[in-house]
Short mmCIF file of C-alpha atoms and ligand atoms in Angstrom, two decimals:
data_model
loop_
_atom_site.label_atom_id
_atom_site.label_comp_id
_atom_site.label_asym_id
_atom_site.label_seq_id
_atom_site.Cartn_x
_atom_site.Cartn_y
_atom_site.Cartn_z
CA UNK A 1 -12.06 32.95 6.13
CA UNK A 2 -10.49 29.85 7.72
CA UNK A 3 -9.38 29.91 11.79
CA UNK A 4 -6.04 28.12 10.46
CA UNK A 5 -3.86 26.82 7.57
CA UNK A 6 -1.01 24.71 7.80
CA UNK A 7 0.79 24.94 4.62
CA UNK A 8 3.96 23.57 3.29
CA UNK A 9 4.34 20.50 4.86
CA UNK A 10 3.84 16.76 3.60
CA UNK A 11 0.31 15.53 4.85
CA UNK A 12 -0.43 12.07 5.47
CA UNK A 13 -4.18 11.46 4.39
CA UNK A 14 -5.65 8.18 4.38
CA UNK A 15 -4.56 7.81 0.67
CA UNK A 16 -1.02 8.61 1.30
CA UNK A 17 1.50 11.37 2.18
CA UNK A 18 1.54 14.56 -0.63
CA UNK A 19 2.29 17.78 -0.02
CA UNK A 20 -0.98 19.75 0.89
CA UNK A 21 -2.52 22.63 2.70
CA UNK A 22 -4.62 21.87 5.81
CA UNK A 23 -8.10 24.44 6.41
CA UNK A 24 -9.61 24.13 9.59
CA UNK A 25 -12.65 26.03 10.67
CA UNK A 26 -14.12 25.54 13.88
CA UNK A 27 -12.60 22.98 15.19
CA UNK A 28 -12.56 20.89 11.81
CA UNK A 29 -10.61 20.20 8.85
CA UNK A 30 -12.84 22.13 6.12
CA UNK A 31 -10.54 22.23 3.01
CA UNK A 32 -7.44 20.12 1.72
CA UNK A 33 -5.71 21.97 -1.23
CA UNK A 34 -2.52 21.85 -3.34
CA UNK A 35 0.57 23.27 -1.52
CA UNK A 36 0.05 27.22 -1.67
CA UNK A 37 -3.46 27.48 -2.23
CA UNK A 38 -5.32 27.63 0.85
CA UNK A 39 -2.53 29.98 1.89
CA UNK A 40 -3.73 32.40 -1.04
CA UNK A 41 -7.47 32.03 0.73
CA UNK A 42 -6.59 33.68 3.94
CA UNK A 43 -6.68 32.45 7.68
CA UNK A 44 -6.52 33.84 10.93
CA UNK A 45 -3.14 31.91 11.31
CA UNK A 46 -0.77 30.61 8.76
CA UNK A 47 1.44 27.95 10.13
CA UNK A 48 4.46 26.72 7.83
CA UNK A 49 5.05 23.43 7.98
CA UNK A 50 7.76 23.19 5.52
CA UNK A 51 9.95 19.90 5.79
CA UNK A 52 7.59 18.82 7.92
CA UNK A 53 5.17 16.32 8.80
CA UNK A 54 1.82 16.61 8.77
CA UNK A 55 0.00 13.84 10.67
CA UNK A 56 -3.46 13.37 12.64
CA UNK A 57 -2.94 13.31 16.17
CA UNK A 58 -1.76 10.37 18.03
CA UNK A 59 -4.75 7.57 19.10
CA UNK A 60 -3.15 5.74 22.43
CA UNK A 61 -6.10 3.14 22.91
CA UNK A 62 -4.74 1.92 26.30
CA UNK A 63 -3.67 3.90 29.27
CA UNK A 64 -4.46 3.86 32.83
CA UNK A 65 -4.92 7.30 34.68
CA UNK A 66 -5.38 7.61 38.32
CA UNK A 67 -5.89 3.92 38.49
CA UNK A 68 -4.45 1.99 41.70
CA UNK A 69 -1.06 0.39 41.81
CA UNK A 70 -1.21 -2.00 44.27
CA UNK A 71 1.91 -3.25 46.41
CA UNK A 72 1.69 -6.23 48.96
CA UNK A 73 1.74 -5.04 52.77
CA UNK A 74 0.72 -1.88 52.00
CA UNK A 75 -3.12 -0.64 52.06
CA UNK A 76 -2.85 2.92 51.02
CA UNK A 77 -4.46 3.88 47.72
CA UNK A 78 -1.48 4.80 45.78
CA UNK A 79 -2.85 5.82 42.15
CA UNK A 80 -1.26 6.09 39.11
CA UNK A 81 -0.70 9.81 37.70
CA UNK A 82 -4.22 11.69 36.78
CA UNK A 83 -5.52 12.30 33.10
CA UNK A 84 -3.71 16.31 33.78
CA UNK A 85 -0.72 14.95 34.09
CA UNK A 86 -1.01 12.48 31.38
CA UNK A 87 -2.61 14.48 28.68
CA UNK A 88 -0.42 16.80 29.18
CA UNK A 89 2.90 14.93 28.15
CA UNK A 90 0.48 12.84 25.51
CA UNK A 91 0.05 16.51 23.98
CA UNK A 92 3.42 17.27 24.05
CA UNK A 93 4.24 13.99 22.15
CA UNK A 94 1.59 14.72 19.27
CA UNK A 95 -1.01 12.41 20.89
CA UNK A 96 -4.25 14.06 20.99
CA UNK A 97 -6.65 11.01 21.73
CA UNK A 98 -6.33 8.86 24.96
CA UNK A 99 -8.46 5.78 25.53
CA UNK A 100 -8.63 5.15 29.40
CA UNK A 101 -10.83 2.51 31.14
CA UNK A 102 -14.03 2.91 33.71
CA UNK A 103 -13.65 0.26 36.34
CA UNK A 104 -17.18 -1.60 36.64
CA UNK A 105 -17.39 -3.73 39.55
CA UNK A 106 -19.90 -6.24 39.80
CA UNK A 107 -21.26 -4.93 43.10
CA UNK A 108 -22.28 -1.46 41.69
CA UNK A 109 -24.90 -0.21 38.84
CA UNK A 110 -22.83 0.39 35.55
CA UNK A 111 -24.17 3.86 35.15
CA UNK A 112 -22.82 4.53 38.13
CA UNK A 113 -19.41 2.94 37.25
CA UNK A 114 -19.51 4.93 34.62
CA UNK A 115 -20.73 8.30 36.22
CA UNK A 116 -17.86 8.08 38.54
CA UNK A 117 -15.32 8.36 35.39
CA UNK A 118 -17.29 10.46 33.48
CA UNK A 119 -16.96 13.10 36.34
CA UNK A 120 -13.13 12.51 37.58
CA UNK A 121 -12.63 13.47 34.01
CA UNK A 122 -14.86 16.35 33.36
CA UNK A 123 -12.31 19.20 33.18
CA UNK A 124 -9.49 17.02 34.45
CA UNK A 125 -7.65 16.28 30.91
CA UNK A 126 -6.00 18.32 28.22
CA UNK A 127 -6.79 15.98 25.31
CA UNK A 128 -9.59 14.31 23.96
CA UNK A 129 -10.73 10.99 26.29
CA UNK A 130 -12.79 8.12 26.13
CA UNK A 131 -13.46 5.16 28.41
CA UNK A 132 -13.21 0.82 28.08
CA UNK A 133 -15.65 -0.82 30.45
CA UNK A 134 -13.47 -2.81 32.23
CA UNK A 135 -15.95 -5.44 33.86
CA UNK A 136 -14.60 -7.42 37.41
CA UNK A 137 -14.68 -10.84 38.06
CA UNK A 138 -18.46 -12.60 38.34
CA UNK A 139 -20.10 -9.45 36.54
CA UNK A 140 -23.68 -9.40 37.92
CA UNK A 141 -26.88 -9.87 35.94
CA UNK A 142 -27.55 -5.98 36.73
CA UNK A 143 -24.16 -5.23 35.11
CA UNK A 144 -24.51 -7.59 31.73
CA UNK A 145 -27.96 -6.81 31.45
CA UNK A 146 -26.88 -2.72 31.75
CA UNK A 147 -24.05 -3.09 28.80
CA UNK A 148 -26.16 -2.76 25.91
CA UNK A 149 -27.19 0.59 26.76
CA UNK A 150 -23.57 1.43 27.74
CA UNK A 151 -22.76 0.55 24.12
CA UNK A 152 -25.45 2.74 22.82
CA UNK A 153 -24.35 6.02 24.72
CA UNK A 154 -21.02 5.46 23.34
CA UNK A 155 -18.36 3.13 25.62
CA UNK A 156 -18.36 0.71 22.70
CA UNK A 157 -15.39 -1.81 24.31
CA UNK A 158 -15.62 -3.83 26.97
CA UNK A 159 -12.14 -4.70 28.73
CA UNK A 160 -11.87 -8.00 30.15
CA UNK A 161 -8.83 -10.37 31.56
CA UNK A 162 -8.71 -13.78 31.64
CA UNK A 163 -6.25 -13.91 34.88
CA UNK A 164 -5.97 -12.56 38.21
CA UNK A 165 -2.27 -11.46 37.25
CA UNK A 166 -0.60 -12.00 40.26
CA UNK A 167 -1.66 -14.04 42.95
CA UNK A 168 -1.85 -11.52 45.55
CA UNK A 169 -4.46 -10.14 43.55
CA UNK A 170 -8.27 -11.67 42.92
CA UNK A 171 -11.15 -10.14 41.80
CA UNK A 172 -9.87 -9.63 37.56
CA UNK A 173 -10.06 -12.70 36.14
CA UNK A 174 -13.51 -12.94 34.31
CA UNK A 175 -14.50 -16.81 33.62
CA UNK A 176 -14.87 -18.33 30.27
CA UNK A 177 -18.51 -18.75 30.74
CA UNK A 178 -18.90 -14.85 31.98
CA UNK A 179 -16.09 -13.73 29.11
CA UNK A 180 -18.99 -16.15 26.32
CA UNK A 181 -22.05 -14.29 27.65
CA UNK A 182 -20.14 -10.95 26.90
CA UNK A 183 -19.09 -11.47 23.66
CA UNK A 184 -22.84 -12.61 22.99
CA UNK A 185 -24.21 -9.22 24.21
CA UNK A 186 -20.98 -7.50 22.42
CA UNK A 187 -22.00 -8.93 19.23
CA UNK A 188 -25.98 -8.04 19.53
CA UNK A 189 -25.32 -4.08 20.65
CA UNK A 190 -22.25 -3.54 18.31
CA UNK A 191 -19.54 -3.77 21.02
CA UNK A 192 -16.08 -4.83 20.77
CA UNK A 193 -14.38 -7.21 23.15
CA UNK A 194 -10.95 -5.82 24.49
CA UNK A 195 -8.98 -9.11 26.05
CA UNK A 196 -5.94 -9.69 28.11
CA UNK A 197 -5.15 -13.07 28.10
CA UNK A 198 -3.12 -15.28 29.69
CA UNK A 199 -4.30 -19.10 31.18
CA UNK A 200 -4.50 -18.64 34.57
CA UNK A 201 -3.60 -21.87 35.51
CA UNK A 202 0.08 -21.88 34.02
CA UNK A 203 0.61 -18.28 35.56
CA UNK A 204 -0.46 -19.63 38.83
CA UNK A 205 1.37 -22.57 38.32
CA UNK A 206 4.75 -20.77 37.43
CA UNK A 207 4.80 -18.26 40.50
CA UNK A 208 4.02 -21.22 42.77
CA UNK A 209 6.77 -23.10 40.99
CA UNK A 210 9.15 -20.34 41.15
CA UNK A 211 8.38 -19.27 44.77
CA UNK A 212 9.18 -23.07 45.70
CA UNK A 213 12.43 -22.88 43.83
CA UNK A 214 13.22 -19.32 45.39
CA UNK A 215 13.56 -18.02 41.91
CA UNK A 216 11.38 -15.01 42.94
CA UNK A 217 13.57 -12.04 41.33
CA UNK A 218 11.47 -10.06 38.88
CA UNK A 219 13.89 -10.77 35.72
CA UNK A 220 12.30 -14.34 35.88
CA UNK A 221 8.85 -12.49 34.85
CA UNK A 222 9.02 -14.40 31.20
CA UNK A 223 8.82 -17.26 32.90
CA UNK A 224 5.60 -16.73 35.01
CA UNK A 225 3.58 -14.97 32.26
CA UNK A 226 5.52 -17.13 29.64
CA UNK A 227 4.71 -17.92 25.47
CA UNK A 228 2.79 -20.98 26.54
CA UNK A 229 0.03 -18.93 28.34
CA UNK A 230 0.17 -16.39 25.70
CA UNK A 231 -0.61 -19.68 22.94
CA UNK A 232 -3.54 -21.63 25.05
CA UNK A 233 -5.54 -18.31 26.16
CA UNK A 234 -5.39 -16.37 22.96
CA UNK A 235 -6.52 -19.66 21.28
CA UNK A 236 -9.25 -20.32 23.87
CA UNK A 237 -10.36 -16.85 23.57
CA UNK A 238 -10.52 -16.44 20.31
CA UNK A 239 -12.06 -19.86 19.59
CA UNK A 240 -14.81 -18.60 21.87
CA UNK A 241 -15.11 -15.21 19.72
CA UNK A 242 -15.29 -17.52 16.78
CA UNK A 243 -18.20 -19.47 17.64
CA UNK A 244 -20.21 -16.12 18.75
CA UNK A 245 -21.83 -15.17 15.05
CA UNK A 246 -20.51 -11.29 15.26
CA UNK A 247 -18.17 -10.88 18.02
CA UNK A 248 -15.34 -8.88 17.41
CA UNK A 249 -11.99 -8.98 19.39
CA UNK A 250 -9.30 -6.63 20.25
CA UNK A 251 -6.43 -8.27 22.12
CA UNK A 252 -4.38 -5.90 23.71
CA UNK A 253 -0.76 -5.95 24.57
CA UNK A 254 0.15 -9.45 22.38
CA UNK A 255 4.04 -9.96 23.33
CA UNK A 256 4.60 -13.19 21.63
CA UNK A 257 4.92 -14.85 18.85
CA UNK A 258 2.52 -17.40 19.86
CA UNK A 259 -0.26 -13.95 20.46
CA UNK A 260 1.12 -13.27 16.68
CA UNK A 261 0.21 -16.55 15.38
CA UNK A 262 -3.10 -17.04 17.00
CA UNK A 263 -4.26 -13.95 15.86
CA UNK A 264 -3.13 -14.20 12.48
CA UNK A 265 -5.07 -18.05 12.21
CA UNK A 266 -8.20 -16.56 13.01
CA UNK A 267 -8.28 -13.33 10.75
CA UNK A 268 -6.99 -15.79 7.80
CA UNK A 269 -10.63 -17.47 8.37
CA UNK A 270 -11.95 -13.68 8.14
CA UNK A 271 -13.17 -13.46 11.55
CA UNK A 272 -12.73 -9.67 13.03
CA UNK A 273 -10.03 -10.05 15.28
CA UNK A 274 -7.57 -6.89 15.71
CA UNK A 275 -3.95 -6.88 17.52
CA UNK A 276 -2.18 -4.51 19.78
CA UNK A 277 1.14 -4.25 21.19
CA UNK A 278 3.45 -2.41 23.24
CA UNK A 279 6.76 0.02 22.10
CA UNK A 280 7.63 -1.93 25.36
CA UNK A 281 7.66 -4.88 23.30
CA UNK A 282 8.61 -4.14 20.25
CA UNK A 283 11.92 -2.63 21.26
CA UNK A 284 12.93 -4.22 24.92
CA UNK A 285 13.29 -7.68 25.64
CA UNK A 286 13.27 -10.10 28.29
CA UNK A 287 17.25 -9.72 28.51
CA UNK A 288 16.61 -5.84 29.67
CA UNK A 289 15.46 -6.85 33.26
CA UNK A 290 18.89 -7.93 34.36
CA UNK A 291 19.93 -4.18 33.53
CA UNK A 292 20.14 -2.12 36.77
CA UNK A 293 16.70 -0.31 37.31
CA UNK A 294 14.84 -3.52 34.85
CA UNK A 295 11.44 -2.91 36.36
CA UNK A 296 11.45 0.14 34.32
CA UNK A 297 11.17 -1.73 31.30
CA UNK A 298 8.41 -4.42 32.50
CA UNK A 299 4.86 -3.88 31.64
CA UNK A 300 2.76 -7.38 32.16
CA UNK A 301 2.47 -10.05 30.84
CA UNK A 302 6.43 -9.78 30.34
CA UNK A 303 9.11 -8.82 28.09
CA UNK A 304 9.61 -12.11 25.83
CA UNK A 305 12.07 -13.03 23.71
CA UNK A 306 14.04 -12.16 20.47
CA UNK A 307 12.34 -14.36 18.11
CA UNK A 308 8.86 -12.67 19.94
CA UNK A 309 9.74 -9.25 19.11
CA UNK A 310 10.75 -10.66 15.60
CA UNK A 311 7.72 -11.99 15.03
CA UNK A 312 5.80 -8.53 16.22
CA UNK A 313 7.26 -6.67 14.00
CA UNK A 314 6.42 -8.72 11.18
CA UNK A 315 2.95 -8.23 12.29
CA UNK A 316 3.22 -5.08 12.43
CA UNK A 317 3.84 -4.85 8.58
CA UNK A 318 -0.29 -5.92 7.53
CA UNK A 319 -0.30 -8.61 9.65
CA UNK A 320 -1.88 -9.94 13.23
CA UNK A 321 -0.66 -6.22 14.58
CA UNK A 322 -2.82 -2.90 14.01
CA UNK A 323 -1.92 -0.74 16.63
CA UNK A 324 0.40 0.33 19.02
CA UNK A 325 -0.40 1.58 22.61
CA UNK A 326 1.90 2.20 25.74
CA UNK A 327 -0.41 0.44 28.66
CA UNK A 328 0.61 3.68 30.25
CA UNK A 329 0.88 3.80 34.28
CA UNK A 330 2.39 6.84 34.72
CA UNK A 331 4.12 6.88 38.28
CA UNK A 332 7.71 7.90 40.59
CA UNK A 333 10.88 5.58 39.77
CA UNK A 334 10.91 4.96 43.02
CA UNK A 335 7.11 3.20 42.99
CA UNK A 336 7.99 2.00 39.68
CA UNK A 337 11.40 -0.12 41.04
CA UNK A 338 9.20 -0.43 45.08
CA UNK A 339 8.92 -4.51 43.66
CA UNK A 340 11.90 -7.11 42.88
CA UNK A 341 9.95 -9.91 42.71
CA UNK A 342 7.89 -12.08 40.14
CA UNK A 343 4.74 -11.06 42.78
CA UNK A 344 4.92 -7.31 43.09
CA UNK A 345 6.61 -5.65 40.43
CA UNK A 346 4.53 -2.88 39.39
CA UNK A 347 2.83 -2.85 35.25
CA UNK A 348 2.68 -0.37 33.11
CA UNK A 349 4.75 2.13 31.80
CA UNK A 350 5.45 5.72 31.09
CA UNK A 351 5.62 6.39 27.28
CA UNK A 352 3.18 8.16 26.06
CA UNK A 353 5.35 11.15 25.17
CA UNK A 354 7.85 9.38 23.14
CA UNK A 355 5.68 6.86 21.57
CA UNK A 356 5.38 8.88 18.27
CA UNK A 357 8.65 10.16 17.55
CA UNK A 358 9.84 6.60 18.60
CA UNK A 359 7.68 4.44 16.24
CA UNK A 360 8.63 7.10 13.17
CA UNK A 361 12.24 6.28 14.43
CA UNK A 362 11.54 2.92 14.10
CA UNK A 363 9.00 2.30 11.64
CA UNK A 364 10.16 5.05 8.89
CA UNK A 365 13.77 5.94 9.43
CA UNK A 366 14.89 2.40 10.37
CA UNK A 367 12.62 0.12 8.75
CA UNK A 368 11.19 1.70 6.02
CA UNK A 369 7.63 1.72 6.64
CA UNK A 370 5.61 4.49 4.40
CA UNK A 371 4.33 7.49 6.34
CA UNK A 372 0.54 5.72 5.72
CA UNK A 373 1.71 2.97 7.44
CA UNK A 374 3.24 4.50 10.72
CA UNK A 375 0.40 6.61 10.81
CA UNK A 376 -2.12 3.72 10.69
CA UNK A 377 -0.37 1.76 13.40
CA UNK A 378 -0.18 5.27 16.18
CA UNK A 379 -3.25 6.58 15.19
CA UNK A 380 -5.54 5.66 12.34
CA UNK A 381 -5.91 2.13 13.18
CA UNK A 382 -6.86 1.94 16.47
CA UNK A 383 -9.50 5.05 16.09
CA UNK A 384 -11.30 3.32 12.85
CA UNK A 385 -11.07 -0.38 15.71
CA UNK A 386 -12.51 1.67 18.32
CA UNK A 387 -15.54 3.80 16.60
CA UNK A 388 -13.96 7.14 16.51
CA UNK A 389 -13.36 7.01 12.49
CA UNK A 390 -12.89 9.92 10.50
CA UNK A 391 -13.69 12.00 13.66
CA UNK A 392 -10.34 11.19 15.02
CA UNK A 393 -6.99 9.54 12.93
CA UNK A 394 -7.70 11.32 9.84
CA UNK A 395 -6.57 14.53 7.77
CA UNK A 396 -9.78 14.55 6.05
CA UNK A 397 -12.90 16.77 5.12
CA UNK A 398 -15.11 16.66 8.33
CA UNK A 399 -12.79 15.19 10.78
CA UNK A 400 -11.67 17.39 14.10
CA UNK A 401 -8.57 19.49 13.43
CA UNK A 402 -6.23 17.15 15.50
CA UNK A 403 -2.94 17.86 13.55
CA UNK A 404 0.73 17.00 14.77
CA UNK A 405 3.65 18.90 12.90
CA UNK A 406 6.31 16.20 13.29
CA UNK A 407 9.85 17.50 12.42
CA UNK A 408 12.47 15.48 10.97
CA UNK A 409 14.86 18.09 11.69
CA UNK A 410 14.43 17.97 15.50
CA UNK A 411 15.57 14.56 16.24
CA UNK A 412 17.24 14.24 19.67
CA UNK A 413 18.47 12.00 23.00
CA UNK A 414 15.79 11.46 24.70
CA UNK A 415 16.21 12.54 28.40
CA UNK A 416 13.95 12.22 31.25
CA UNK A 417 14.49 15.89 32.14
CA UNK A 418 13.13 16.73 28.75
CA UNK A 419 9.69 14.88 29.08
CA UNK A 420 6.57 15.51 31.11
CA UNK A 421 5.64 12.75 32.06
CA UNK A 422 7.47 11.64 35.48
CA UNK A 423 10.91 11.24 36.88
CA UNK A 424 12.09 8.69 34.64
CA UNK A 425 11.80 7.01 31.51
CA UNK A 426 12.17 3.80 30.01
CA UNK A 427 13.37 5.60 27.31
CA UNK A 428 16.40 7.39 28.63
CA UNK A 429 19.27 7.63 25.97
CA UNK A 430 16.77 6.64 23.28
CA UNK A 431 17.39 8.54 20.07
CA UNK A 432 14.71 9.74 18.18
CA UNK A 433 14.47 10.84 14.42
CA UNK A 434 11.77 13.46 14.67
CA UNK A 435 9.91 15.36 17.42
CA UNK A 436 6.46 17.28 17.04
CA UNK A 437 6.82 20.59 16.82
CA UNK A 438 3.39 21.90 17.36
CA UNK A 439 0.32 20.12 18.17
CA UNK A 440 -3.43 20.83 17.45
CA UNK A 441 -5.85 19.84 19.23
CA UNK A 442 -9.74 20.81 17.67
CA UNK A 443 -8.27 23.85 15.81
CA UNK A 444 -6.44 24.66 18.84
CA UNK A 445 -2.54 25.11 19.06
CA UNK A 446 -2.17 23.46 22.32
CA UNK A 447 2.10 22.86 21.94
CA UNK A 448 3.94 25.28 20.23
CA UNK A 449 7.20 24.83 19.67
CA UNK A 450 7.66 23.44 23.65
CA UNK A 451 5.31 25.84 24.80
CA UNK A 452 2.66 24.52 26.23
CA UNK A 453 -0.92 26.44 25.53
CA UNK A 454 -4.22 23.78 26.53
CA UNK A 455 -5.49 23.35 29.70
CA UNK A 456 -7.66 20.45 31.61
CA UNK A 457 -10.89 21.74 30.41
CA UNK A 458 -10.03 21.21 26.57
CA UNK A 459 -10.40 17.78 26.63
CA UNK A 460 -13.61 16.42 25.68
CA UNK A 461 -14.95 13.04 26.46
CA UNK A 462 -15.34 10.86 22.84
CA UNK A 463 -18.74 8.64 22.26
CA UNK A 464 -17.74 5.98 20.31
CA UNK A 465 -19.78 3.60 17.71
CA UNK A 466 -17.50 0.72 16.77
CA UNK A 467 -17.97 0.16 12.59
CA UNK A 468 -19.58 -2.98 11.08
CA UNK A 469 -16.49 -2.97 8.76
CA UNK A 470 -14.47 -3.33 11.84
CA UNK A 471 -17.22 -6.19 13.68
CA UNK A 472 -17.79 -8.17 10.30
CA UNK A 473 -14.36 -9.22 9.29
CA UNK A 474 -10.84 -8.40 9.70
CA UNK A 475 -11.12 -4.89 8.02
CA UNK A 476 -7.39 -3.56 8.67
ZN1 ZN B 1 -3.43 -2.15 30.60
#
């Protein structure tokens, strides 16, 4: 007898959307049968999914959880919201996978680094987790020479930024030569390079320019962390990938065309180079900062332009683009509009509740997009770039029993009062086509119908093994 069938519903499985009955058995999928027939076999619980859809659980690959938000003047550790908090509204959203980052400064053993996560995790999250390495400026032989075995037990991406951000802020920016030695390990233990870049020198440049032209208000933030960056880093990045036999890259957040372009060059040589962005970017731009509250809507580098968000979406559609992530930092409005300037506005955003039902908005109902598709780009894609393929962003035989119900019935305004995540959203006034109506989470109804049933010690903490699909050649 299975634990659970979902019947009735249209399932998308990584051949396509067809209507199909869902077995899951401890934890797992087990069985996948014609509408009806699993029904007929008996469960414990029979869910009816009619006129819904049946998706695998939502893959965010890039959050930040109890991570520091730094403001100038001010030495308190403020922190963004904890992995409780988050996972919780991720779960209500019909995201069941969140991939986080361990902070691995130079000064400290990596095992450590990475024992510290591990245990402010342990029992701390209601979904499934799993860590980036995010290495510090001037990584230490100790720390490079540790990374290998990191890979091994399972942290298979390495997180690294080519700029200090602001200039209030040292201690990020990893340098070319330190960025080449880590793709070189990368590519001998199977790893995957995660990148934020931007040149340095031209975002440097622009906030001293703008600073001496007292042009400091935040809505000038396109400006500092402008196309131009975006072009010579992701060019000088990936030209360093390129000439590393087996390095793999993931650039995160890519909010320009120019990110589009240079990603799209290299994978049209067939070198294994992967794209994310931001439903920041693909449905804000630059022109939203002047509206009252604006910092809500800025997540770094900046907001670009129309043509840039043109020229996302496009990717989005088989191109430079595979997956889309919110960069969550989850904190108060009022810490979130604390900065007006180019120097201390705070990143991030909160999304990770909305980001499915908005990209099926989006994607399906307004663009078009196949089920397979929208499901690749919020969850399939990034799990098969990150090593947690079929395990996680698949209905199939074998893989955990992560399962959204998404209805297409239960469309709505989205309202900040409705959402779990904080006391705003970026999203307020949004509408939405669908909404999840239940959520799975191993085999385990963890959102029912609004109810809320999982707690922080069902999360469990995901090894991952990137592919060799993935590392040997642009394989999505
Ligand atoms: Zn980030």
């Amino acid at each position: 007898m299975l634990d659970l069938v979902v019947t009735g519903g249209v399932a998308v499985m990584p051949a396509g959307a067809e209507a199909a009955d869902i077995g899951v058995a401890a934890g797992r999928i087990v069985a996948i049968g014609a509408p009806g027939s699993l029904r007929a076999i008996g469960a414990a619980r029979v869910i009816d999914a009619t006129g819904q859809i049946v998706m695998p659980g939502g893959v965010d690959p890039h959050i930040h959880c109890s991570s520091p938000i730094p403001f100038p003047g001010r030495n308190d550790d403020l922190l963004s919201a904890p992995p409780e908090q988050v996972s919780r509204a991720a779960l209500y959203g019909g995201t069941t996978t969140l991939l986080d980052f361990a902070p691995c400064p130079s000064d400290q053993p990596l095992r450590q680094s990475i024992e510290l996560r591990q245990r402010e995790w342990a029992g701390a999250c209601c979904c499934d987790y799993g860590f980036h390495l995010l290495l510090h400026s001037n990584p230490s032989q100790g720390v490079l020479g540790a990374l290998p075995e990191a890979i091994q037990d399972g942290h298979a991406s390495v997180k690294m930024f080519t700029t200090d951000i602001r200039p209030n802020r040292q201690g990020r920016m990893v340098q070319f030569g330190d960025i080449w030695e880590v793709l070189k390990i990368l590519a001998a233990a199977g790893g995957i390079a995660a990148i934020h870049a931007e040149d340095n020198d031209i975002v440097m440049h622009m906030y001293e320019k703008l600073i001496r032209e007292d042009r400091v208000g935040f809505e000038n933030m396109a400006e500092v962390h402008n196309t131009l960056s975006e072009d010579l880093s992701f060019n000088r990045v990936i030209r360093l990938a390129e000439n590393v036999e087996g390095a793999a890259l993931y650039m995160v957040h890519v909010s320009a065309a120019t990110g589009v372009a240079a990603i799209a060059a290299s994978r049209a040589h067939g070198y294994p180079i992967y794209g994310e962005t931001l439903h920041q970017y693909l449905l804000y731009t630059a022109e939203d900062y002047k509206r009252p509250g604006g910092q809500m809507f800025h997540t770094y580098p900046s907001l670009k332009f129309a043509k840039d968000q043109e020229a996302l979406w496009a990717a989005t559609h088989h191109g430079a683009i595979q997956a889309i992530a919110t960069d969550e930092v989850c904190c108060p409005l009022q810490v979130k509009l604390q900065g007006r300037r180019i120097d201390d506005t705070t990143g991030g955003n909160s999304g990770v509740e909305p980001r499915l039902s908005l990209m099926y908005t989006h994607m399906v109902t307004k663009r078009g997009y196949s089920l397979a598709d929208f499901v690749g780009l919020t969850s399939a894609n990034a799990a098969r770039i990150m090593g947690l393929y079929p395990r996680k962003g698949a209905l199939a035989i074998g893989s955990d029993a992560d399962i959204v119900l998404l209805d297409p019935r239960a469309g709505r305004v989205l309202r900040k009062g409705d959402l779990h995540e904080t006391d705003y959203t970026p999203w307020e006034g949004h509408e939405v086509a669908a909404w999840p109506s239940m959520t799975i989470l191993r085999g385990k109804v963890v959102v029912d119908n609004g109810t809320f049933l999982a707690s922080p010690s069902d999360g469990q903490f995901l090894p991952r093994k990137i592919g060799d699909d993935i590392r040997a050649r642009p394989a999505l």
